[in-house]
Tab-separated table of C-alpha atoms in Angstrom:
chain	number	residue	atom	x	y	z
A	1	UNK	CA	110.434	-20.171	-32.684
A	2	UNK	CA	108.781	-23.754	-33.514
A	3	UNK	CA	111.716	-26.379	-32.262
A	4	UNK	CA	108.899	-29.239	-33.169
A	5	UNK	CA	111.280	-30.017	-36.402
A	6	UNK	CA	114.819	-30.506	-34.170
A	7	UNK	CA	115.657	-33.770	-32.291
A	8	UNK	CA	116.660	-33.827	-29.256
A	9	UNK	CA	120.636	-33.493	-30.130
A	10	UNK	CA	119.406	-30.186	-31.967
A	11	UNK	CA	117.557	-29.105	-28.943
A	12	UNK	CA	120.360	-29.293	-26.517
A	13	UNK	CA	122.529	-27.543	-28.666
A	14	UNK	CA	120.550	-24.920	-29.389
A	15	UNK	CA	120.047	-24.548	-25.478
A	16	UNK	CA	123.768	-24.125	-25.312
A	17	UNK	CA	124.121	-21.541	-27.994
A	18	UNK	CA	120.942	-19.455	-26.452
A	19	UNK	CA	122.825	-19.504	-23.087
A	20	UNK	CA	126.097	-18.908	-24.605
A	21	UNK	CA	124.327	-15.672	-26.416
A	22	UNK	CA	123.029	-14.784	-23.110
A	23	UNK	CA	126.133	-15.275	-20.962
A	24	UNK	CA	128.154	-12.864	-23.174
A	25	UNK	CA	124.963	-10.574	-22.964
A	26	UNK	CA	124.901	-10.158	-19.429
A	27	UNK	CA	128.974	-10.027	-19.726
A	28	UNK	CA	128.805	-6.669	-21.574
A	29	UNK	CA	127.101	-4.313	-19.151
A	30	UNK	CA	130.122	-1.676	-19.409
A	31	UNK	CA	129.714	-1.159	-23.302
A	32	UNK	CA	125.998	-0.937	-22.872
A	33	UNK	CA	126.371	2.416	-20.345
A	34	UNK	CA	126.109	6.122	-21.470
A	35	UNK	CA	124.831	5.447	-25.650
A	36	UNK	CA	124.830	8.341	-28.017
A	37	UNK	CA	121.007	7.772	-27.553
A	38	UNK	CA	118.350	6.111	-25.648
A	39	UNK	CA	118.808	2.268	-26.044
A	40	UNK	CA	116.111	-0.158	-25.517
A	41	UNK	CA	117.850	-3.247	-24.405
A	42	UNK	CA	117.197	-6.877	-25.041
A	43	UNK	CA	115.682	-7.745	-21.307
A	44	UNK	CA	113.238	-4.607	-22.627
A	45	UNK	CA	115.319	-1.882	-20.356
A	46	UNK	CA	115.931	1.455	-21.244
A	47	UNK	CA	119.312	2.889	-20.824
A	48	UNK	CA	119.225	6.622	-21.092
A	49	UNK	CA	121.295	8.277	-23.134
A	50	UNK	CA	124.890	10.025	-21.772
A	51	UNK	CA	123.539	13.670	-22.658
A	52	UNK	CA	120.847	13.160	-19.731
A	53	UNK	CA	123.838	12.498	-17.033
A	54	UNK	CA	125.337	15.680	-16.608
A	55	UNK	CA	127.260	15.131	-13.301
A	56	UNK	CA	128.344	11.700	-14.203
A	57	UNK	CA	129.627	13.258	-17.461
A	58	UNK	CA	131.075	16.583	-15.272
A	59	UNK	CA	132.593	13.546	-13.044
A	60	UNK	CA	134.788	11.805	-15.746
A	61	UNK	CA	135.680	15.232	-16.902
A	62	UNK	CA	137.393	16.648	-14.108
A	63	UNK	CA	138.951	13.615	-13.733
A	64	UNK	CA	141.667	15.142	-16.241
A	65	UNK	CA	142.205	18.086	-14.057
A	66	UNK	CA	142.014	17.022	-10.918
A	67	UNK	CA	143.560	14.051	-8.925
A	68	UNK	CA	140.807	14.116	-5.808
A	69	UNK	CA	137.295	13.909	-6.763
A	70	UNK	CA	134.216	13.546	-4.824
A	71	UNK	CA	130.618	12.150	-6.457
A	72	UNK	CA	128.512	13.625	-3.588
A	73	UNK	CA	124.634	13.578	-4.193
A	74	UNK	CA	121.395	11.904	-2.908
A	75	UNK	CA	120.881	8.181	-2.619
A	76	UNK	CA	119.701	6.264	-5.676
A	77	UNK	CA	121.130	8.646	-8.478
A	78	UNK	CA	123.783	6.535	-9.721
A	79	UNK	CA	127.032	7.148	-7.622
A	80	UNK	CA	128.177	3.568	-7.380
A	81	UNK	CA	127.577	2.956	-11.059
A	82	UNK	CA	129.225	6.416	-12.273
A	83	UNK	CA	132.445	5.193	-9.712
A	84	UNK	CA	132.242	1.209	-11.041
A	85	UNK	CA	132.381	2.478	-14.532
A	86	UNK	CA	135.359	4.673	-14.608
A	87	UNK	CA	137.279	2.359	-12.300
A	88	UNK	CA	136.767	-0.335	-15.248
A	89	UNK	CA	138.237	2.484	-17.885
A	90	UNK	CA	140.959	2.808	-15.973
A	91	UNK	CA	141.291	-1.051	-14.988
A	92	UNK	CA	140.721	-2.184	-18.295
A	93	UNK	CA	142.699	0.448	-20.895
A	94	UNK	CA	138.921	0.812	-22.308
A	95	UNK	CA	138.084	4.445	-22.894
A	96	UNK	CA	134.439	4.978	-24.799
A	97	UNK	CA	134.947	7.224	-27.867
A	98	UNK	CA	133.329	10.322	-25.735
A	99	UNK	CA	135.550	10.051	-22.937
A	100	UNK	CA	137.462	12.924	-22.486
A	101	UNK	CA	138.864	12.328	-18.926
A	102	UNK	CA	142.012	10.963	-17.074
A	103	UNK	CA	143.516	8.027	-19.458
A	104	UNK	CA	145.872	5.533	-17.829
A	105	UNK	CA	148.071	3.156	-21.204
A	106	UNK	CA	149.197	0.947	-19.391
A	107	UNK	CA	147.858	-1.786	-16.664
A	108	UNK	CA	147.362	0.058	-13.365
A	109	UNK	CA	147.380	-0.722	-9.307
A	110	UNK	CA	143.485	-0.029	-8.099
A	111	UNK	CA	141.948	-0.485	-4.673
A	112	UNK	CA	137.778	-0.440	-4.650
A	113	UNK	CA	136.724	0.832	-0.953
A	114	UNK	CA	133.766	0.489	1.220
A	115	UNK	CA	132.558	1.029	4.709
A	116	UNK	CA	132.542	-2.491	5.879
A	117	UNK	CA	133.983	-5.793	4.427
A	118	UNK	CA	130.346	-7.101	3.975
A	119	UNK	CA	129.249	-3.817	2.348
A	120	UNK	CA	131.975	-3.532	0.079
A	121	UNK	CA	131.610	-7.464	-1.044
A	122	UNK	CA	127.833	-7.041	-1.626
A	123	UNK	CA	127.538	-3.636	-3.195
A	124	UNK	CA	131.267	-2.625	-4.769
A	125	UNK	CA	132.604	-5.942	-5.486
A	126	UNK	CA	129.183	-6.776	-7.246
A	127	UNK	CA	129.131	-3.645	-9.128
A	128	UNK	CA	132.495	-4.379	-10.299
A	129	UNK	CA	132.209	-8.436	-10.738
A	130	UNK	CA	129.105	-9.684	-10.513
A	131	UNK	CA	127.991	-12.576	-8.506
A	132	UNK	CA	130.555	-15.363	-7.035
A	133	UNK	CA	129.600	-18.360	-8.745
A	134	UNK	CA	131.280	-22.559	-8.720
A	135	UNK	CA	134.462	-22.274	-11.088
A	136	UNK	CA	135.058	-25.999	-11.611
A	137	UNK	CA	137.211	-28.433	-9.174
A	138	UNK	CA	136.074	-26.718	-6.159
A	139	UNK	CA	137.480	-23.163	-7.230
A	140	UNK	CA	135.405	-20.304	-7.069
A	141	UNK	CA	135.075	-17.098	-9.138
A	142	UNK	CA	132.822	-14.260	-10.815
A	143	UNK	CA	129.787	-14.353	-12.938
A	144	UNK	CA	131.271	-11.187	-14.952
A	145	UNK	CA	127.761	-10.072	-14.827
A	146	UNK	CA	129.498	-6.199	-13.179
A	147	UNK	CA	130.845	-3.601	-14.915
A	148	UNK	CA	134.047	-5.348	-15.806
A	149	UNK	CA	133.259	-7.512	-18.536
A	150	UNK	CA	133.653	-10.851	-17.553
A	151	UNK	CA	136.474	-12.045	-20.387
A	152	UNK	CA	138.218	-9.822	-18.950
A	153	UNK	CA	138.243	-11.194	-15.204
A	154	UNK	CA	141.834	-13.668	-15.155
A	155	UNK	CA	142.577	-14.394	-12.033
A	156	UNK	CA	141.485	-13.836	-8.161
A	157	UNK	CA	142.901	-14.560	-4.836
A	158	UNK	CA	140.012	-14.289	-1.753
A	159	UNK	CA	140.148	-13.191	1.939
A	160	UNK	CA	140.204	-15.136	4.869
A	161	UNK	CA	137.514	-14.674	7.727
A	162	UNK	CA	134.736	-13.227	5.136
A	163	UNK	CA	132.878	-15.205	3.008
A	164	UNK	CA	133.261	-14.732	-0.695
A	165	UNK	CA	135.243	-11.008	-0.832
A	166	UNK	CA	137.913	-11.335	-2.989
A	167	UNK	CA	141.417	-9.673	-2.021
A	168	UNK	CA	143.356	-9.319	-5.385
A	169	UNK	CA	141.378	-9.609	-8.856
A	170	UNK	CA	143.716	-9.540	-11.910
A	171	UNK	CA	142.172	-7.593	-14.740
A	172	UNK	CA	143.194	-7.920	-18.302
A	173	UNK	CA	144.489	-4.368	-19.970
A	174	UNK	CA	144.236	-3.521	-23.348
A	175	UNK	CA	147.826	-2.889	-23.558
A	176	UNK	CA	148.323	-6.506	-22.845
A	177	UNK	CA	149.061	-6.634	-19.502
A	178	UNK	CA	147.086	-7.027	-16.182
A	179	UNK	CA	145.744	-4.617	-13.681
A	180	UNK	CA	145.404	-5.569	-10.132
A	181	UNK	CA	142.125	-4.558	-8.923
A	182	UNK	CA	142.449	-4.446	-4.417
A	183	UNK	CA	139.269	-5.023	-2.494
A	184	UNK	CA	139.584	-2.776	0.651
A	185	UNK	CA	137.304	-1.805	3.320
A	186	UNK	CA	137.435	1.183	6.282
A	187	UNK	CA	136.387	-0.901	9.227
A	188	UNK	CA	140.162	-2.707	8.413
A	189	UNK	CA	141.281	0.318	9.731
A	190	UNK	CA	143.382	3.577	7.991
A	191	UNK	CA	146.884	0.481	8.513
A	192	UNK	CA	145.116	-1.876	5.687
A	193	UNK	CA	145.690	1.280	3.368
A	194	UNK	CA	149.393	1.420	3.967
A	195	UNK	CA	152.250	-0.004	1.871
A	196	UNK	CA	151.921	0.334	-1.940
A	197	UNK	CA	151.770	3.007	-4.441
A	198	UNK	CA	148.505	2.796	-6.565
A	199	UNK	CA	147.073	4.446	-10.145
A	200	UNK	CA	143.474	4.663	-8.348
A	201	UNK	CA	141.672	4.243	-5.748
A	202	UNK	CA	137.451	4.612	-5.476
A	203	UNK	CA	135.932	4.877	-2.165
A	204	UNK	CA	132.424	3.806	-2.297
A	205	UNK	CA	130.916	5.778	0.783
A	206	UNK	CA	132.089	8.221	2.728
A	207	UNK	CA	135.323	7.342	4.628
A	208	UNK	CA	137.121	8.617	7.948
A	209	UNK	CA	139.705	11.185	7.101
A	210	UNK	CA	142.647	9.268	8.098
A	211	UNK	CA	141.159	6.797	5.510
A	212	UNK	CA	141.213	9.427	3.095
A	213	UNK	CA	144.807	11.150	4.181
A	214	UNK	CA	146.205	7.710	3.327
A	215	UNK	CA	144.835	7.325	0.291
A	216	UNK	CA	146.439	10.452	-1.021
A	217	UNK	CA	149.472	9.102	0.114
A	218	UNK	CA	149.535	6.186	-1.627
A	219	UNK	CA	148.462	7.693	-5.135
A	220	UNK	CA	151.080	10.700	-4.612
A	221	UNK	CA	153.966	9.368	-6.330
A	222	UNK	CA	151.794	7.631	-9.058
A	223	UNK	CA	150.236	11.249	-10.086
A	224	UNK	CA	147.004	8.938	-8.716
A	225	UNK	CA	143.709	9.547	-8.575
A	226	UNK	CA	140.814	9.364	-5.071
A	227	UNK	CA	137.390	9.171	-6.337
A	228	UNK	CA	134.492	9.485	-3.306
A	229	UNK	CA	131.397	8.344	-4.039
A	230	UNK	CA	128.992	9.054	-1.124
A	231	UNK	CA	125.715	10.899	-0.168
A	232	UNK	CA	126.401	12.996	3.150
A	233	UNK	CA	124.742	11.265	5.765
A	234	UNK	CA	126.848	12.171	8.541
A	235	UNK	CA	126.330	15.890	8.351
A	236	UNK	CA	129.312	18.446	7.605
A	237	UNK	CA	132.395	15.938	8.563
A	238	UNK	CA	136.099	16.414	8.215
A	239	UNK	CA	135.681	14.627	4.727
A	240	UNK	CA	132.910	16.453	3.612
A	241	UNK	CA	134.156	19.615	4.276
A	242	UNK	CA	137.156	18.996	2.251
A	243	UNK	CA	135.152	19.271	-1.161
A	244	UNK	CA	132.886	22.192	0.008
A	245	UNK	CA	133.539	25.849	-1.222
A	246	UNK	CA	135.315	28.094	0.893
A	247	UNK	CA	132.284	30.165	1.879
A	248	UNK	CA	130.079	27.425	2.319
A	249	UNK	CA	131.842	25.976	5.418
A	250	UNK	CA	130.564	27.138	8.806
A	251	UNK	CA	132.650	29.714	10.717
């Protein structure tokens, strides 16, 4: 692009409408996953297309059969995102035309789980959010650069005692209403699952079974669902065991 012909004015506005164009990019991430076919992206990326993700597809599936679902596989295979991007269906009233899974109309209740406040901030809330960035007049908020597209991030209320985890994000729905998106954590303890009845809840990592006993709980009246998303590193626990076969448990 020669810009030897603008002025200066010209320049700067042209800088604004490039990062504008980028912004809402980088804003977009959820309708970029799982394409009819391979997609070559404009950073140069290749996204596969959804035919080559089996289990992630199996995942959303069962979703409309099941209420408690566990995404357990090997590191580095896309758990987190497969767990981020059905939590944003459900958050945001945004099904992609293939989806054939659970379908919540209206805005729902959500908590996002992981093993340790600062685990969960820097691994599920990013997923989900993006990066905390300076929101003007000393506020701060998300880059919307996560799996929830960032016009759709309206409000959020923060933690005390850890740096930059949110508590409560408000979500917009496509019904018109909000979700409430909960940030949660298992080193809180199974008593910070207590109280409310929630439409979903995704635990990112595998969680102590009390943990996991509660969460039932609190989706039960809702017809809720528990997705786990977790590779097994803690051998054949109380939580792993309840998603293996029958005859694949030891004696």
């Amino acid at each position: 692009m020669d810009l030897s012909g603008l002025d200066r004015e010209a320049k700067e506005r042209l800088a604004l409408l490039l990062a504008e164009r980028e912004k809402r990019y980088l804003q977009r991430k959820f309708h970029r996953m799982f394409p009819d076919e391979d997609t070559i992206q404009a950073d140069g990326s290749l996204i596969h297309a959804r035919e080559k993700y089996v289990r992630h597809m199996e995942f959303f599936a069962t979703g409309l059969t099941y209420r408690e679902r566990c995404f357990m596989a090997a590191n580095r295979i896309g758990k987190t995102v497969g767990g981020s991007f059905e939590t944003t269906c459900h958050l945001t009233g945004l099904y992609p035309h293939w989806w054939i899974g659970r379908r919540f109309d209206q805005p729902v209740r959500a908590w996002a789980a992981g093993k340790t406040n600062e685990s969960t901030r820097d691994v599920v809330q990013k997923e989900l959010l993006g990066d905390v960035v300076p929101a003007g007049k000393g506020r701060k908020g998300f880059s919307g650069t996560g799996m929830i597209p960032g016009r759709l991030i309206e409000a959020v209320t923060w933690k005390q005692g850890v740096q930059d985890f949110a508590d409560v994000v408000k979500i917009k729905h496509a019904s018109g209403g909000l979700s409430s998106l909960g940030m949660k954590s298992f080193q809180q303890g199974r008593g910070s699952f207590e109280g409310t009845a929630q439409h979903l809840i995704w635990l990112d990592e595998e969680c102590p079974i009390d943990v996991y006993g509660e969460c039932l709980i609190r989706t039960a009246t809702t017809g809720g669902i528990v997705m786990l998303t977790f590779t097994p590193l803690e051998g054949l626990s109380e939580t792993v065991l309840q998603f293996m076969p029958q005859d694949m448990r030891p004696e």
